[in-house]
CSV table of C-alpha atoms in Angstrom, one decimal:
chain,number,residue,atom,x,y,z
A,1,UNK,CA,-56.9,-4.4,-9.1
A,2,UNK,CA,-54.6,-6.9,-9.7
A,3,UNK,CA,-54.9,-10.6,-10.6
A,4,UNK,CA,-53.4,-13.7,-9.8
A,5,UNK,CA,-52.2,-16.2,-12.4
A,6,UNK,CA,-55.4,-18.3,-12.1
A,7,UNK,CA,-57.6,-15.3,-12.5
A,8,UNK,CA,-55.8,-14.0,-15.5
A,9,UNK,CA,-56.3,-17.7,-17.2
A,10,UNK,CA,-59.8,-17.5,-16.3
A,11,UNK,CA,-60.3,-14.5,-18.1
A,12,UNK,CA,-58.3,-15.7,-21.1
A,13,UNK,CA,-60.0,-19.0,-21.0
A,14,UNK,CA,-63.2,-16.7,-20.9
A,15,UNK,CA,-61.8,-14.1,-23.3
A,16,UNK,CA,-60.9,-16.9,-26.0
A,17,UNK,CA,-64.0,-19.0,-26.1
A,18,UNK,CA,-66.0,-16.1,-26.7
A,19,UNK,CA,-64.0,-15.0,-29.9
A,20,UNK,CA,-63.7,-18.5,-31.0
A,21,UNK,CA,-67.8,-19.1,-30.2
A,22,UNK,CA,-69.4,-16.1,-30.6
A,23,UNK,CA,-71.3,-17.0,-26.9
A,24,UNK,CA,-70.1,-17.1,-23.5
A,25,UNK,CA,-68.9,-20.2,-22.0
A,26,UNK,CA,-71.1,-22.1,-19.6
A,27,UNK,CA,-69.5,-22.7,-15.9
A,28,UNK,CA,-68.9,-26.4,-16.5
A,29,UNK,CA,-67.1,-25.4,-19.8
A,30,UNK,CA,-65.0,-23.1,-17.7
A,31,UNK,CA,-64.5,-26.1,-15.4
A,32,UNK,CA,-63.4,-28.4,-18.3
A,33,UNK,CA,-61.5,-26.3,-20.1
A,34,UNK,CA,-59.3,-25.2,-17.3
A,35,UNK,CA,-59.2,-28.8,-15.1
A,36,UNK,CA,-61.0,-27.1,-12.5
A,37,UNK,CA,-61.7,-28.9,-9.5
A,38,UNK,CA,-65.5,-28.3,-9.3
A,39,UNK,CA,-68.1,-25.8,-10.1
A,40,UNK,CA,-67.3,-23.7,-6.6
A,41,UNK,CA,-64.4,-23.0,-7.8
A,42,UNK,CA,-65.9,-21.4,-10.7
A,43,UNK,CA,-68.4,-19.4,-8.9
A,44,UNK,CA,-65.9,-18.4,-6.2
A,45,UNK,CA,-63.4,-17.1,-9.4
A,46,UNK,CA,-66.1,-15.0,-11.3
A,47,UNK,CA,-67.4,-13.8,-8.5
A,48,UNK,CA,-63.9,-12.5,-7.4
A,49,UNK,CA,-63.2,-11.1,-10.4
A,50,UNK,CA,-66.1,-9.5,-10.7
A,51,UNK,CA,-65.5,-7.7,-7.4
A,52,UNK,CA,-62.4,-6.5,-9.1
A,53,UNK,CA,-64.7,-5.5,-11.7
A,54,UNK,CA,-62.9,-7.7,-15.0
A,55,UNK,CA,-66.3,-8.8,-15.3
A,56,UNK,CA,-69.8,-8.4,-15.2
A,57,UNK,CA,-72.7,-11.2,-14.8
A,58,UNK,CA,-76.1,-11.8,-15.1
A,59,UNK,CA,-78.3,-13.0,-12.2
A,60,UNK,CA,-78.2,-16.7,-11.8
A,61,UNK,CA,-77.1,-17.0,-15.5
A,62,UNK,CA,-73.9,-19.2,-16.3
A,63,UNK,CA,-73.8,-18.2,-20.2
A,64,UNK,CA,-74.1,-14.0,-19.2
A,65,UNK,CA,-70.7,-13.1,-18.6
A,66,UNK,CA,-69.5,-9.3,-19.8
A,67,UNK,CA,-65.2,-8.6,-20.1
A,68,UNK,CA,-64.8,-5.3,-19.1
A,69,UNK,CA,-63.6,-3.3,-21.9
A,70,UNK,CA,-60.6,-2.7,-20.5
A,71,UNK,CA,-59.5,-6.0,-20.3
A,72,UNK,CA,-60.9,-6.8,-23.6
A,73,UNK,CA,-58.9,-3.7,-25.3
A,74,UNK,CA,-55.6,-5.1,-23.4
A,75,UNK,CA,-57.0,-9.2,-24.6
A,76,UNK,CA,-57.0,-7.5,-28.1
A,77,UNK,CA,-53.7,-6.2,-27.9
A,78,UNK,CA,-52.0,-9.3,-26.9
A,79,UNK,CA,-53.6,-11.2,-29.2
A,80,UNK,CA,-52.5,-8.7,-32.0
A,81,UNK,CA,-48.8,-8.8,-30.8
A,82,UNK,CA,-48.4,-12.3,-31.4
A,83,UNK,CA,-50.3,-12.8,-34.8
A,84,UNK,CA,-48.4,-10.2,-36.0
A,85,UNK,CA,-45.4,-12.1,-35.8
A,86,UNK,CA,-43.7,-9.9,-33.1
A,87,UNK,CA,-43.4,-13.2,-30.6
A,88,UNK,CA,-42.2,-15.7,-33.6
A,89,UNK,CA,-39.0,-18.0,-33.6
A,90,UNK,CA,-37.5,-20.4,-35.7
A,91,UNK,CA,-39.3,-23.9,-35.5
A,92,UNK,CA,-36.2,-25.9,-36.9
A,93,UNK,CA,-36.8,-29.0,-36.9
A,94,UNK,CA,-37.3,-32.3,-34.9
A,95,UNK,CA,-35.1,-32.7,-31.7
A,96,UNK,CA,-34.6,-36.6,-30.2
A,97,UNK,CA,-35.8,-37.3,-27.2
A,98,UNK,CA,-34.5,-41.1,-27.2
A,99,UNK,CA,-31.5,-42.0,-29.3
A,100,UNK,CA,-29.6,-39.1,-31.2
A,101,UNK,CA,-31.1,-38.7,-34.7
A,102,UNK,CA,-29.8,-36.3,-37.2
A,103,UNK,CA,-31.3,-32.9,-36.9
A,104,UNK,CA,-32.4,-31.1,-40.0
A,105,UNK,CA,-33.3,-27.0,-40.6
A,106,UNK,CA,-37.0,-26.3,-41.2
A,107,UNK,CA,-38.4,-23.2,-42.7
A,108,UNK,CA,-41.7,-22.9,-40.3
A,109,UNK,CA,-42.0,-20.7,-37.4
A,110,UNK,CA,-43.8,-20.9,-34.1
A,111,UNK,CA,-45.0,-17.7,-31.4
A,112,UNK,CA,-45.0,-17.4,-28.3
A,113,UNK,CA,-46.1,-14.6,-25.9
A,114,UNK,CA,-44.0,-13.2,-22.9
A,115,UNK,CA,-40.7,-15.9,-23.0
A,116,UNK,CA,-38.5,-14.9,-26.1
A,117,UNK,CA,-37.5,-11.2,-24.6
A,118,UNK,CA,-34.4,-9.9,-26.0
A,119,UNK,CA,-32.6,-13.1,-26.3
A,120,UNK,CA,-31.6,-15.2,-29.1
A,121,UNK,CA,-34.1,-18.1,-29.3
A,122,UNK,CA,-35.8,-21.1,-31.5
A,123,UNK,CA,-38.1,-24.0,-31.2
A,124,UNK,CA,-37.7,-27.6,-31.4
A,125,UNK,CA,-40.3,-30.9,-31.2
A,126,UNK,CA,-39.4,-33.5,-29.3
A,127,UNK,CA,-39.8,-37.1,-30.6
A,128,UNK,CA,-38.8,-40.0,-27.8
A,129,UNK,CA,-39.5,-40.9,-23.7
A,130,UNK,CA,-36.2,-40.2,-22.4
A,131,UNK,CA,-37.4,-36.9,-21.0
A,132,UNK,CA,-40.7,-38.0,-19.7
A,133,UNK,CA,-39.5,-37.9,-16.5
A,134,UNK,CA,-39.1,-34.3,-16.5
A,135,UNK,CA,-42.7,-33.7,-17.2
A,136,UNK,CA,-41.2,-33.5,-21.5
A,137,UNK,CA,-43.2,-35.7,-23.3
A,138,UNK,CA,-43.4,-37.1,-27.0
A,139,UNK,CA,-44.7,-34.5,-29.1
A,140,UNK,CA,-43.9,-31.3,-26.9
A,141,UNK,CA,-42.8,-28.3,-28.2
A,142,UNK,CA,-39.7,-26.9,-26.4
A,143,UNK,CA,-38.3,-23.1,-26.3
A,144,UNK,CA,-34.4,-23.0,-26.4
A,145,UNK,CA,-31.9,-20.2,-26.0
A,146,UNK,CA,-29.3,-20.2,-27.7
A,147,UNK,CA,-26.1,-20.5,-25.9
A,148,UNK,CA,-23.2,-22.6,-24.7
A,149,UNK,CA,-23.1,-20.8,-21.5
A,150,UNK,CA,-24.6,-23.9,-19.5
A,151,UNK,CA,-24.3,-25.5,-15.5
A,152,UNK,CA,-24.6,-29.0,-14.4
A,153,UNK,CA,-28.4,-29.8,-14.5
A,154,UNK,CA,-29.3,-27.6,-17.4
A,155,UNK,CA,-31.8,-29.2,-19.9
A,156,UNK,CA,-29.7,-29.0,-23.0
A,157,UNK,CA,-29.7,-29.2,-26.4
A,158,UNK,CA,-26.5,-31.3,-27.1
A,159,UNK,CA,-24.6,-32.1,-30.7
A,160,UNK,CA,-23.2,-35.0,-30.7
A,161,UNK,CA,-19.7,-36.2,-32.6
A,162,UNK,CA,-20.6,-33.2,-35.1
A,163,UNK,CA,-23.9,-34.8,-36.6
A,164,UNK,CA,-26.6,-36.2,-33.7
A,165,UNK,CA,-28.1,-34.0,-31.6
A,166,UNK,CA,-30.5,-34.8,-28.3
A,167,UNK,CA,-32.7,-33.5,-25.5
A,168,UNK,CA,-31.1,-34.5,-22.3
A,169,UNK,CA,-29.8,-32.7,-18.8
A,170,UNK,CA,-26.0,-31.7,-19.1
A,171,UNK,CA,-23.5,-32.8,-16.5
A,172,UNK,CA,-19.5,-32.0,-16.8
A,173,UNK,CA,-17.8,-35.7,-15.7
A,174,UNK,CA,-13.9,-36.2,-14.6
A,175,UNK,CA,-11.6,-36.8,-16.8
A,176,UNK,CA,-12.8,-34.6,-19.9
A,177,UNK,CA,-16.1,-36.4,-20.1
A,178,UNK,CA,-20.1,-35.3,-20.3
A,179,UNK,CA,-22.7,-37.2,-19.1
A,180,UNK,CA,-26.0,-36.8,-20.9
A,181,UNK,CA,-28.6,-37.8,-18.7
A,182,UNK,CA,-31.7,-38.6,-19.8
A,183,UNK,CA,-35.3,-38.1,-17.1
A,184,UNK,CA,-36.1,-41.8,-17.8
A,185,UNK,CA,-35.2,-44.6,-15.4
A,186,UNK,CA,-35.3,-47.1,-18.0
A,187,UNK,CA,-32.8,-45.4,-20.0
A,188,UNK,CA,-28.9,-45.3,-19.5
A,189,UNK,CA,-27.1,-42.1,-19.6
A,190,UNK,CA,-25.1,-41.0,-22.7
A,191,UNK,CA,-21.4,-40.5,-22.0
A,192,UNK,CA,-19.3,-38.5,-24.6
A,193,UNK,CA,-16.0,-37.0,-24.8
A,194,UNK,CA,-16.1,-33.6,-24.1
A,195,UNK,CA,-14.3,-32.5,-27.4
A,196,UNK,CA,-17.4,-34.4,-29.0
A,197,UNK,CA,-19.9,-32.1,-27.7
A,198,UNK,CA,-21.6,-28.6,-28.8
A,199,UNK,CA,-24.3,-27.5,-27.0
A,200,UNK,CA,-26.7,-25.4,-29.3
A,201,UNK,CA,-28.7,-24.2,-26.4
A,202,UNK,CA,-30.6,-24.6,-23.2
A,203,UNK,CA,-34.6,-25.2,-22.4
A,204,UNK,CA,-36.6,-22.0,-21.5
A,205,UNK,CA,-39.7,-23.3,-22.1
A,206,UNK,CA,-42.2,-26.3,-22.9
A,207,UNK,CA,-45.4,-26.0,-24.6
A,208,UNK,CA,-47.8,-29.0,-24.7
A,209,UNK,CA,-50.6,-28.7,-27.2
A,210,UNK,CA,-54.0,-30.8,-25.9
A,211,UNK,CA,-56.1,-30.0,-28.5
């Protein structure tokens, strides 16, 4: 049967702790480790997906939780993909998020599962609060395609006079000017000739590590 997005994180969450533990997690560990609102909403997960049968529990027992093994087989194989470096990109370097700073090439890479596809694509960290506004926050890791095909609004990744680039939203101005707007309220927006411009690429994705 099929699951929602919730229900698949639940398993994951459930799927991952285990590997990493070696013991089932406890329902307020479920709760915590996925901001669930209460315990209820625990019970009222499991015992949906064990209806669907992704799961099987013991009576009245919070640390008994069995993966099926056919979601543990298809867990496996996910988990395989990406440490096998199918998923990886680039992770290039540092990307402002404040004033323009010189960018400069790394050698590391970073994976991710299920956002690259076919298309040409690397990673950046931000440094700065000028995107905090857009939920982009010191820190962040951020997926960019690479292209220069871009519309008004676009999050983009913007070289500046041929030697700065930024994080900022994209916005073609009269008169052969681009406004680069940053997600701040106490920050002014950049504006730059248009010849002075390159955008490098435009945000896919962010990924926020917590711990």
């Amino acid at each position: 049967m099929a699951l929602t997005r919730r229900q698949k994180e639940v398993l994951d969450f459930i799927a991952q702790f285990v590997d990493d533990n070696r013991h089932c997690p406890s329902y307020e560990e479920i709760a915590a480790g996925l901001q669930l609102a209460s315990l209820a909403t625990v019970h009222k997960h499991i015992q949906t997906l064990e209806t669907k049968q992704y799961l099987r529990r013991g009576f009245n027992q919070s640390r008994s939780l069995e993966l099926s093994s056919a979601y543990l087989r298809e867990f496996k194989r996910q988990k395989e993909a990406v440490s096998g470096g199918r998923m990886e990109v680039p992770l290039l370097g540092r990307i402002a998020a404040g004033a323009p700073v010189e960018s400069v090439a790394g050698q590391e890479t970073m994976s991710f599962a299920e956002l690259t596809g076919d298309k040409d694509m690397y990673a950046l960290q931000v440094r700065g609060e000028s995107m905090i506004e857009d939920h982009i926050c010191d820190g962040d890791f951020v997926l960019i395609e690479r292209t220069a095909d871009v519309r008004n609004g676009d999050t983009v990744v913007a070289l500046v006079r041929g030697m700065e680039t930024t994080l900022k939203r994209f916005y073609r101005e009269g008169e052969g000017q681009i406004r680069l707007q940053p997600a701040n309220a106490a920050l002014a927006p950049i504006f730059v000739p248009a010849a002075e411009v390159e955008v490098q690429g435009r945000l896919v994705a962010v990924l926020r590590k917590y711990r």
